[in-house]
Coordinates of C-alpha atoms in Angstrom, one line a residue:
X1 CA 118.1 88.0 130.8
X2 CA 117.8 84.8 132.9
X3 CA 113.6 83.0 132.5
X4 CA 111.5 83.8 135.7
X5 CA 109.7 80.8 137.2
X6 CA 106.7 82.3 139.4
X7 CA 106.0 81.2 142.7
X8 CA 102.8 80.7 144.0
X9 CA 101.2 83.7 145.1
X10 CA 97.7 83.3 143.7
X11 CA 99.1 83.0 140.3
X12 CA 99.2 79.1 140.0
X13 CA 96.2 79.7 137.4
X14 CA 98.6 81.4 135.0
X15 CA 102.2 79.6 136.1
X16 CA 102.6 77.6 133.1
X17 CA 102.2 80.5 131.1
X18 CA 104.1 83.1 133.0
X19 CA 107.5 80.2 133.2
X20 CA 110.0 81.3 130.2
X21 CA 109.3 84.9 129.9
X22 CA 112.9 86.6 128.4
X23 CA 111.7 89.9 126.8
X24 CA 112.9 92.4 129.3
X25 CA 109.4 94.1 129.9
X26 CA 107.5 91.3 130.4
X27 CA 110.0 89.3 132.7
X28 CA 109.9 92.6 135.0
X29 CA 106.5 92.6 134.9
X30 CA 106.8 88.6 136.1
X31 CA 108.8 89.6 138.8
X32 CA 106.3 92.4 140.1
X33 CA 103.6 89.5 139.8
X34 CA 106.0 87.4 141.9
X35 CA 106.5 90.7 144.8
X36 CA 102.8 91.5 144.9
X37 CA 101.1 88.3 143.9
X38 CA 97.0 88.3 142.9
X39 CA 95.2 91.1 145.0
X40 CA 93.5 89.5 147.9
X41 CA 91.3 91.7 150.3
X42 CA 94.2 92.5 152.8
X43 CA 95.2 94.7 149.5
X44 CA 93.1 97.8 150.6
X45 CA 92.2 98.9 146.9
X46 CA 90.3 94.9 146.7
X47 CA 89.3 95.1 150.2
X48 CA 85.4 94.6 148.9
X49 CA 86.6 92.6 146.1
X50 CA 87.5 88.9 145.9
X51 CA 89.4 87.0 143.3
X52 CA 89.1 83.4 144.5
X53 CA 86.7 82.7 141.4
X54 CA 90.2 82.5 139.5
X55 CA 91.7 79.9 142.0
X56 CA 91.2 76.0 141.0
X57 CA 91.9 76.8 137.4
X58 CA 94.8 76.9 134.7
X59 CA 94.0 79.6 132.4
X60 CA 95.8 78.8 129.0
X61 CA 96.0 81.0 125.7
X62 CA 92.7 81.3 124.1
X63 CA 91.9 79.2 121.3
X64 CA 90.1 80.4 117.9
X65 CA 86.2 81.4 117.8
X66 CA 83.9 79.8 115.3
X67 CA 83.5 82.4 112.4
X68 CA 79.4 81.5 112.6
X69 CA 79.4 82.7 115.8
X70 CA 81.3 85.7 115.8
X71 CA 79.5 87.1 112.4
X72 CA 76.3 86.2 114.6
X73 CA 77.0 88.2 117.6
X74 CA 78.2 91.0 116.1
X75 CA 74.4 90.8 113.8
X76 CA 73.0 90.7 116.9
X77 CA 75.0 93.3 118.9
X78 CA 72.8 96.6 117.3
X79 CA 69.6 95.2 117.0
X80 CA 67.5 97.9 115.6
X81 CA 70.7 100.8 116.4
X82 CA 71.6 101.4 112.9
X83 CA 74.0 104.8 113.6
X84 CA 76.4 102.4 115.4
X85 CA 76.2 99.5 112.7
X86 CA 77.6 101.9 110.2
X87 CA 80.5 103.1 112.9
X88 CA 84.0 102.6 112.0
X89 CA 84.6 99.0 114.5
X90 CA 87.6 97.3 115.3
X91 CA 86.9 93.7 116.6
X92 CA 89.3 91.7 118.9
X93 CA 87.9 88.0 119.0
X94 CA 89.2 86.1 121.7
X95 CA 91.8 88.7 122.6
X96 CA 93.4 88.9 118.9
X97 CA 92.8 91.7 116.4
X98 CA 90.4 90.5 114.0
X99 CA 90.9 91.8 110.0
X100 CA 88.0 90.3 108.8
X101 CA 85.2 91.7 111.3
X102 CA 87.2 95.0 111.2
X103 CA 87.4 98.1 109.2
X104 CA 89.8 98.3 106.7
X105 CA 89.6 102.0 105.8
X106 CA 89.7 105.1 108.1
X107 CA 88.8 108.4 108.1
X108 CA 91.9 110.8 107.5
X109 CA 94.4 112.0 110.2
X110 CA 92.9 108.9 111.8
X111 CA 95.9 105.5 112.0
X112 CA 95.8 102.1 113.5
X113 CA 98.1 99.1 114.5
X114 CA 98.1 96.4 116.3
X115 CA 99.6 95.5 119.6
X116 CA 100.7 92.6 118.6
X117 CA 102.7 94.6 116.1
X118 CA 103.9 97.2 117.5
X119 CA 104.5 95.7 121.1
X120 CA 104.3 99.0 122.4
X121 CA 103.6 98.9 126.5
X122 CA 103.1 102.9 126.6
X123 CA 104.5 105.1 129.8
X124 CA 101.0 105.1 131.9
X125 CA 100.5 101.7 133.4
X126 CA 101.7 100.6 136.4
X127 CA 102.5 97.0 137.0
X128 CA 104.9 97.8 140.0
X129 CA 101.8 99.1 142.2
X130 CA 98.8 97.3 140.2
X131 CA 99.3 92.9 139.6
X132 CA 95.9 93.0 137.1
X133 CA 98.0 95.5 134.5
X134 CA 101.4 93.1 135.7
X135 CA 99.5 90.4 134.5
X136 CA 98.7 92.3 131.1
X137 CA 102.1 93.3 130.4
X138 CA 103.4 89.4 131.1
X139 CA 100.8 87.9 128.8
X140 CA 99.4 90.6 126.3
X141 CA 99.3 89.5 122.9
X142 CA 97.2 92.1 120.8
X143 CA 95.0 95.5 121.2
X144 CA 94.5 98.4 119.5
X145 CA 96.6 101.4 119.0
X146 CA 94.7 104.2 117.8
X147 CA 96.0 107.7 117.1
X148 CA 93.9 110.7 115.9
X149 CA 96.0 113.7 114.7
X150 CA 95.9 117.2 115.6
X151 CA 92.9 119.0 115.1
X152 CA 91.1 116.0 113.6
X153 CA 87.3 115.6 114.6
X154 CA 87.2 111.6 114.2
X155 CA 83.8 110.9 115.2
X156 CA 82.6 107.4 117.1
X157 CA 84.5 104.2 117.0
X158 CA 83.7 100.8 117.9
X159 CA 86.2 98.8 119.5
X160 CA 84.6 95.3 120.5
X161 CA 85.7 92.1 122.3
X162 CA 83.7 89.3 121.1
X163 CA 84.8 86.3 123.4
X164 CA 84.1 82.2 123.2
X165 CA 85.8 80.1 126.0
X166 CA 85.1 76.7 124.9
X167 CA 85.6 73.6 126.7
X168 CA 89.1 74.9 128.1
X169 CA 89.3 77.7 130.9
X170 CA 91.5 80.4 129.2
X171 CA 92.6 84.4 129.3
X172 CA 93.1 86.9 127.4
X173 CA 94.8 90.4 128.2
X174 CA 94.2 93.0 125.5
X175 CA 96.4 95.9 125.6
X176 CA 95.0 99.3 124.0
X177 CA 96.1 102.9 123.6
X178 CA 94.3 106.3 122.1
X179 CA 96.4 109.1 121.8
X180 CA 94.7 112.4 120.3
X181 CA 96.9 115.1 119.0
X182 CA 96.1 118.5 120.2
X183 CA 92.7 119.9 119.9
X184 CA 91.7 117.0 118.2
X185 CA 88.6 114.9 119.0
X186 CA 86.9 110.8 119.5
X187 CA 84.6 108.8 120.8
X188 CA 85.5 105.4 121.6
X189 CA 82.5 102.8 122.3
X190 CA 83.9 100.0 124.0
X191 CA 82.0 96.5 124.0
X192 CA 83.0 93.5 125.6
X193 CA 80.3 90.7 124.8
X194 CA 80.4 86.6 124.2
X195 CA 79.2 84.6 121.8
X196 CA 75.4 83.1 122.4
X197 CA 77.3 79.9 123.5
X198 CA 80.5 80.8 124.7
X199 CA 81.2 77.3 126.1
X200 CA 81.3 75.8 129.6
X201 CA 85.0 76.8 130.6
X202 CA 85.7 80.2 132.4
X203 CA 87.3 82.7 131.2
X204 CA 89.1 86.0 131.9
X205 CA 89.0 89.0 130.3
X206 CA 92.0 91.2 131.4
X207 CA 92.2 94.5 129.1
X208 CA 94.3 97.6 129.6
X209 CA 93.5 101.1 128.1
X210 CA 95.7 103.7 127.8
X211 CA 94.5 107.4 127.1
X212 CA 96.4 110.2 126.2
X213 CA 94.3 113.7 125.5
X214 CA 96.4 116.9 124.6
X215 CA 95.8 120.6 124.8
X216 CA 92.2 120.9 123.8
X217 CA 91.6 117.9 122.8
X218 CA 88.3 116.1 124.0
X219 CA 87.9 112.0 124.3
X220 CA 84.7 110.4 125.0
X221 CA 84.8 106.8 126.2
X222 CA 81.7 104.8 126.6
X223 CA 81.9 101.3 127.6
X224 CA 79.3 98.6 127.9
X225 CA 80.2 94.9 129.3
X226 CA 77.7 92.2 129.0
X227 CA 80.2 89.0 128.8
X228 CA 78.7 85.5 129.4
X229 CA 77.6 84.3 133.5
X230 CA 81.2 82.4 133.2
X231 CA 83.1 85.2 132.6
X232 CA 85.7 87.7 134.8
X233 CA 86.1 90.7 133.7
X234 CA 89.2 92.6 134.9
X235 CA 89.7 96.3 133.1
X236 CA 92.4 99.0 133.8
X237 CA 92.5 102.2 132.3
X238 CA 95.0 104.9 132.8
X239 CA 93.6 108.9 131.2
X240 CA 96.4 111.8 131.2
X241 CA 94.9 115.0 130.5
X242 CA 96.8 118.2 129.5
X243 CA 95.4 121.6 130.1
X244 CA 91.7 122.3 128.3
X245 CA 91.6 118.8 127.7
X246 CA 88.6 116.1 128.3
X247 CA 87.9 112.5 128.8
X248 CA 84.4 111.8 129.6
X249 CA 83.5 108.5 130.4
X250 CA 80.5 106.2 130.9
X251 CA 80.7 102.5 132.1
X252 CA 77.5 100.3 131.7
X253 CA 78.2 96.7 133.9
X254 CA 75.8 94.2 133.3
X255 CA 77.5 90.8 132.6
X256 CA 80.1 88.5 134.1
X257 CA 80.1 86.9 137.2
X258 CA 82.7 89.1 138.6
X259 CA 83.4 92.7 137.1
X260 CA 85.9 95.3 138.2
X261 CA 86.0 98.4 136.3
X262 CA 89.2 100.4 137.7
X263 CA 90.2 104.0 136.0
X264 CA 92.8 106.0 137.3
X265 CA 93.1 109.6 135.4
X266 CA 95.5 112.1 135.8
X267 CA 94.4 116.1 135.0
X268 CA 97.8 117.3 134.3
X269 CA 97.4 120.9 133.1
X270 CA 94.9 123.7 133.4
X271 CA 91.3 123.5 132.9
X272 CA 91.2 119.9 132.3
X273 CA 88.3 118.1 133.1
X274 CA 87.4 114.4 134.1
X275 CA 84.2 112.6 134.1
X276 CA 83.9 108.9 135.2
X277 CA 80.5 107.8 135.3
X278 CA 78.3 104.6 135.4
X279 CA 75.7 102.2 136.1
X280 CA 74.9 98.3 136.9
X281 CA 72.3 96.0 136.7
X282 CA 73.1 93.0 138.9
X283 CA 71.4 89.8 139.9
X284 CA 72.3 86.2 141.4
X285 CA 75.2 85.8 142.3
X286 CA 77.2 89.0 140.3
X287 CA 79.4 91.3 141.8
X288 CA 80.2 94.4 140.0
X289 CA 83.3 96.5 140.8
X290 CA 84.1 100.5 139.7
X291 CA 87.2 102.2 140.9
X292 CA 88.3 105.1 140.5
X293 CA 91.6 107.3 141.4
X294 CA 91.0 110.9 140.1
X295 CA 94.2 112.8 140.0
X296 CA 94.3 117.0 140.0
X297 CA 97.6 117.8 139.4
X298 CA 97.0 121.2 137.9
X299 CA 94.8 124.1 138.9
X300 CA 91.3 124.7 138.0
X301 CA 90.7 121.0 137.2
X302 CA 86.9 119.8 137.1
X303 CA 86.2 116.0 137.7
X304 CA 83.0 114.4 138.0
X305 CA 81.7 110.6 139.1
X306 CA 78.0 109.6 139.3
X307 CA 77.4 105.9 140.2
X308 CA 74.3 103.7 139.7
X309 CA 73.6 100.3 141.1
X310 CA 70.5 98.1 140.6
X311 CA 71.4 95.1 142.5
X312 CA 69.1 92.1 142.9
X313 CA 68.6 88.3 144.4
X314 CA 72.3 88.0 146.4
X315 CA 74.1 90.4 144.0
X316 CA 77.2 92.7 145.2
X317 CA 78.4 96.1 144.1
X318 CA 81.4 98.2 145.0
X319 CA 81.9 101.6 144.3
X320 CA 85.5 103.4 145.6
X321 CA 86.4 106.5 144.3
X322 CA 89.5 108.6 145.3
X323 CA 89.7 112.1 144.4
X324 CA 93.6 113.4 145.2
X325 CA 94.3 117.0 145.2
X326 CA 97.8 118.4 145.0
X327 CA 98.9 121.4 146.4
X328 CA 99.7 123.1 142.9
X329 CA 95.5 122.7 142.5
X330 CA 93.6 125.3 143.8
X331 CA 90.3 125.9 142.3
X332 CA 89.6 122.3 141.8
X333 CA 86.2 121.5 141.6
X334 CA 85.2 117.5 142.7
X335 CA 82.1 115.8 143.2
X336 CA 81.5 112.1 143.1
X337 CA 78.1 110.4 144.2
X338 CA 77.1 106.7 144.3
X339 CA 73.4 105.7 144.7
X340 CA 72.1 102.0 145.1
X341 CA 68.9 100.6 144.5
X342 CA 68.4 97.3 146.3
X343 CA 65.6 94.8 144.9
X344 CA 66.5 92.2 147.5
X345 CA 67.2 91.8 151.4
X346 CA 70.0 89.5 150.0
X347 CA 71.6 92.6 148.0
X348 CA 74.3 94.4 148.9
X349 CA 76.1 98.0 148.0
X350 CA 79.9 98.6 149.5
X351 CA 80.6 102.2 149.3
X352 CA 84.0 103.9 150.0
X353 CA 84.5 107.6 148.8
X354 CA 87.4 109.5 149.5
X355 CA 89.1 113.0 149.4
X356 CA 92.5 113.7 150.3
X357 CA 93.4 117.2 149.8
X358 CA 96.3 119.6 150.1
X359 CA 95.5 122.8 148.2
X360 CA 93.4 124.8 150.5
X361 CA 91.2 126.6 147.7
X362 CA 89.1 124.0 145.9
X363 CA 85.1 122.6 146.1
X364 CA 85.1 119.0 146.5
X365 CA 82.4 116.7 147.5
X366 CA 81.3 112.9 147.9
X367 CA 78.3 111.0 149.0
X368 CA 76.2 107.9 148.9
X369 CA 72.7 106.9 148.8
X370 CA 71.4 103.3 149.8
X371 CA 67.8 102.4 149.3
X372 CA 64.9 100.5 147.8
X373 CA 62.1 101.1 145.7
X374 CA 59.5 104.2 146.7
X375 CA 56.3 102.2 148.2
X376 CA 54.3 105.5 147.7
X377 CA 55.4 105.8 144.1
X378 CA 54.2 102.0 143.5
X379 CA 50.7 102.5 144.8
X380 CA 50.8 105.5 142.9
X381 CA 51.2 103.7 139.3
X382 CA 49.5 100.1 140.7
X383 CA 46.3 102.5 141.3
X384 CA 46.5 104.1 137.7
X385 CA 46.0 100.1 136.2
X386 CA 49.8 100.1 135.6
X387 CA 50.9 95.9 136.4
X388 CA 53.1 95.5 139.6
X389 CA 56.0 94.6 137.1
X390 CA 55.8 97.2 134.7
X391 CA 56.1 99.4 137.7
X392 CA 58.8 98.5 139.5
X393 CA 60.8 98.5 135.5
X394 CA 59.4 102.0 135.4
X395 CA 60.7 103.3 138.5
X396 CA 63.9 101.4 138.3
X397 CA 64.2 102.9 134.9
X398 CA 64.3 106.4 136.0
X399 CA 66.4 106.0 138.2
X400 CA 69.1 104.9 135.8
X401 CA 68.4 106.9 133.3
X402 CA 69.3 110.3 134.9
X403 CA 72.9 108.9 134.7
X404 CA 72.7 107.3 130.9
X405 CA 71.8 111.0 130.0
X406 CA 75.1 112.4 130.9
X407 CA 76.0 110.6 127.8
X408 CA 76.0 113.2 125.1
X409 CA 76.0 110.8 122.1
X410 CA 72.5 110.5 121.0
X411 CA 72.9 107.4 118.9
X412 CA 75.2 105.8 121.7
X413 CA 72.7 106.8 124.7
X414 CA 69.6 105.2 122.5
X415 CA 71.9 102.1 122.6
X416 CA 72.8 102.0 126.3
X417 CA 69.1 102.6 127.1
X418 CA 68.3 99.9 124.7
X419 CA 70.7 97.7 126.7
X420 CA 69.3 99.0 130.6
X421 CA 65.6 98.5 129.5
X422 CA 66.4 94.6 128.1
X423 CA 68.4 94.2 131.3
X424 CA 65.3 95.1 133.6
X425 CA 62.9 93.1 131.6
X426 CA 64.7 90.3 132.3
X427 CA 66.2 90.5 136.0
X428 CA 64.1 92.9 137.9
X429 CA 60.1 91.0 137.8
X430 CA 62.6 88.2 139.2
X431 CA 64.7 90.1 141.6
X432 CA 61.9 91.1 143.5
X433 CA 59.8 87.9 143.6
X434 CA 62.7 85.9 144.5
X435 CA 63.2 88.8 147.5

């Protein structure tokens, strides 16, 4: 098969590494990178969402991490957590598989490779209709594969990104896959975090994440990215559900300058359920993405989205979340909700839910809350000696915490609250002075 040279359609920042590809599936993928070019905001899905942070660079392939670095951040990852320090973890550093931060030995029924090995692209993804998972599929170099076997309870995993730009803008695109067997079960904690001096450069963080959950199988995915303020963050992941099968899943944004967070699951038999849920916590100049496209393609399907934004000094968040019903799926039940809390005059939520049905027995619901802190409530603690401060983390706190609790993991919830608590300490005493 003949090289394809790109032409510029937003991709100048990757040409010189996107000029040359042969292997069949990645020069396809090139050529649907060349049809749809970079999503701008005429592309209805990135209407709120703006890419031009990627233009007036040349991302190249990520150079190596120093080891001190990496052994530090993953130290200081857990703090005080010590049920997730002792979790199974596979670290990527810098997009790449890394042996020596990961575990060598898993549980039984439980297997791993590497991307990079098996160069496996999976049936899910969609690089005709989506240029983020195009641009994986041209340029992926590792991830994880992960397989749990039938019936096999597998317990938590870690699966982290620890990420260093350096003095040289680069990118990295991570390709991952979890396939349980039938009536087996996982939880996969994602996190995607940078070293304490990641380096001046920008970079971009471009993963895809495929998940496949058989008959009764359930899959728990929590995710939390906190990458450095010179960062872009850019995830896709794909869920197919078969019939009295789960995936439940919990994002936590709270780093990066630009985040999108964009899953598109499929219930494709009977009594399947989906649960996409999430939070941010975003000041300056952040803007934080989450996308969803819920598919019920079966009957008696169950999905669920709650959304939570704290949004402060002349942060942004987007929330659009489609819930498609086919005609072959009465009884669905949907419900999605976003609610934003806004610290600043300068904040701002966009919100776009959406139903689009065609079976005419199902319960499906959206809505979305705008709003800013409860002046009542403040005089209420401020007169009980509680500081302005303190109050304002309090009542923020609350409000966030309602969602972290739909996560059932107890050692993983203590974590993300861990995580929302250091977050407010630090942004929201300054998010409302500066408003």
């Amino acid at each position: 098969m003949n090289a394809i040279t790109p032409i510029s359609r937003g991709l100048a920042p990757f040409e010189g590494r996107l000029t040359g590809i042969t292997n069949d599936v990645r020069a396809a993928a090139v050529g649907e990178l060349e049809r749809l070019g970079l999503p701008t905001q005429k592309v209805e899905a990135w209407h709120y969402t703006n890419l031009r942070a990627l233009s007036g660079h040349a991302f190249a392939t990520p150079g190596m991490v120093d080891e001190g670095k990496v052994t530090a951040a993953l130290a200081a990852l857990f703090g005080d957590t010590e049920a997730l320090a002792k979790l199974p973890r596979l670290v990527l550093v810098n997009g790449r598989l890394s042996a020596a931060h990961s575990t060598t030995r898993l549980p039984e029924g439980v297997s791993c490779t590497s991307f990079a090995t098996t160069q496996d692209f999976g049936t899910q993804s969609a690089p005709d209709r989506e240029a983020m998972v195009a641009l994986n599929t041209a340029l992926a170099e590792d991830g994880v594969c992960l397989s749990v076997g039938a019936g096999v309870k597998a317990g938590a995993f870690l699966l982290i990104s620890v990420a260093g730009a350096g003095n040289e803008d680069a990118s990295f695109h991570p390709r991952h896959a979890v396939a349980l067997g039938e009536g087996a079960s996982l939880t996969l904690f994602e996190l995607a975090v940078s070293v304490e001096d990641a380096g001046p450069a920008m970079y971009l963080h471009n993963p895809v994440l495929s998940c496949d959950v058989a008959e009764d199988a359930h899959l728990t995915h929590v995710k939390v990215q906190e990458e450095a303020e010179n960062a872009v963050h850019l995830a896709t992941v794909y869920a197919d559900v078969e019939p009295r099968g789960s995936y439940d899943s919990f994002t936590l944004g709270l780093g990066a300058v630009l985040a999108r967070h964009e899953v598109h699951a499929a219930l494709r038999g009977s009594h399947a359920s989906v649960h996409v849920n999430g939070a941010q916590i975003l000041g300056a100049r952040q803007v934080g993405d989450i996308t969803s496209v819920i598919l019920h393609g079966a009957p008696d399907g169950i999905s669920r989205q709650t959304v939570r934004n704290v949004l402060m000094d002349h942060a942004r968040a987007v929330f659009q979340g489609k819930v498609l019903v086919e005609r072959i799926a009465q009884k669905t039940d949907g419900y999605q909700m976003n609610q934003a809390l806004l610290l600043s005059p300068n904040a701002e939520i966009d919100a776009k839910p959406e139903l689009e049905i065609y079976a005419d027995d199902v319960k499906c619901s959206h809505g979305a809350t705008v709003g800013a802190l409860d002046e009542d409530q403040l005089f209420y603690l401020r007169a009980r000696g509680i500081p302005d401060d303190q109050a304002r983390r309090m009542l923020v706190e609350a409000f966030l915490t309602e969602t972290v609790e739909l996560v059932q993991d107890e050692a993983v919830r203590a974590f993300l609250m861990q995580r929302v608590e250091r977050a407010l300490k630090a942004r929201v005493s300054a998010g409302e002075k500066a408003a």
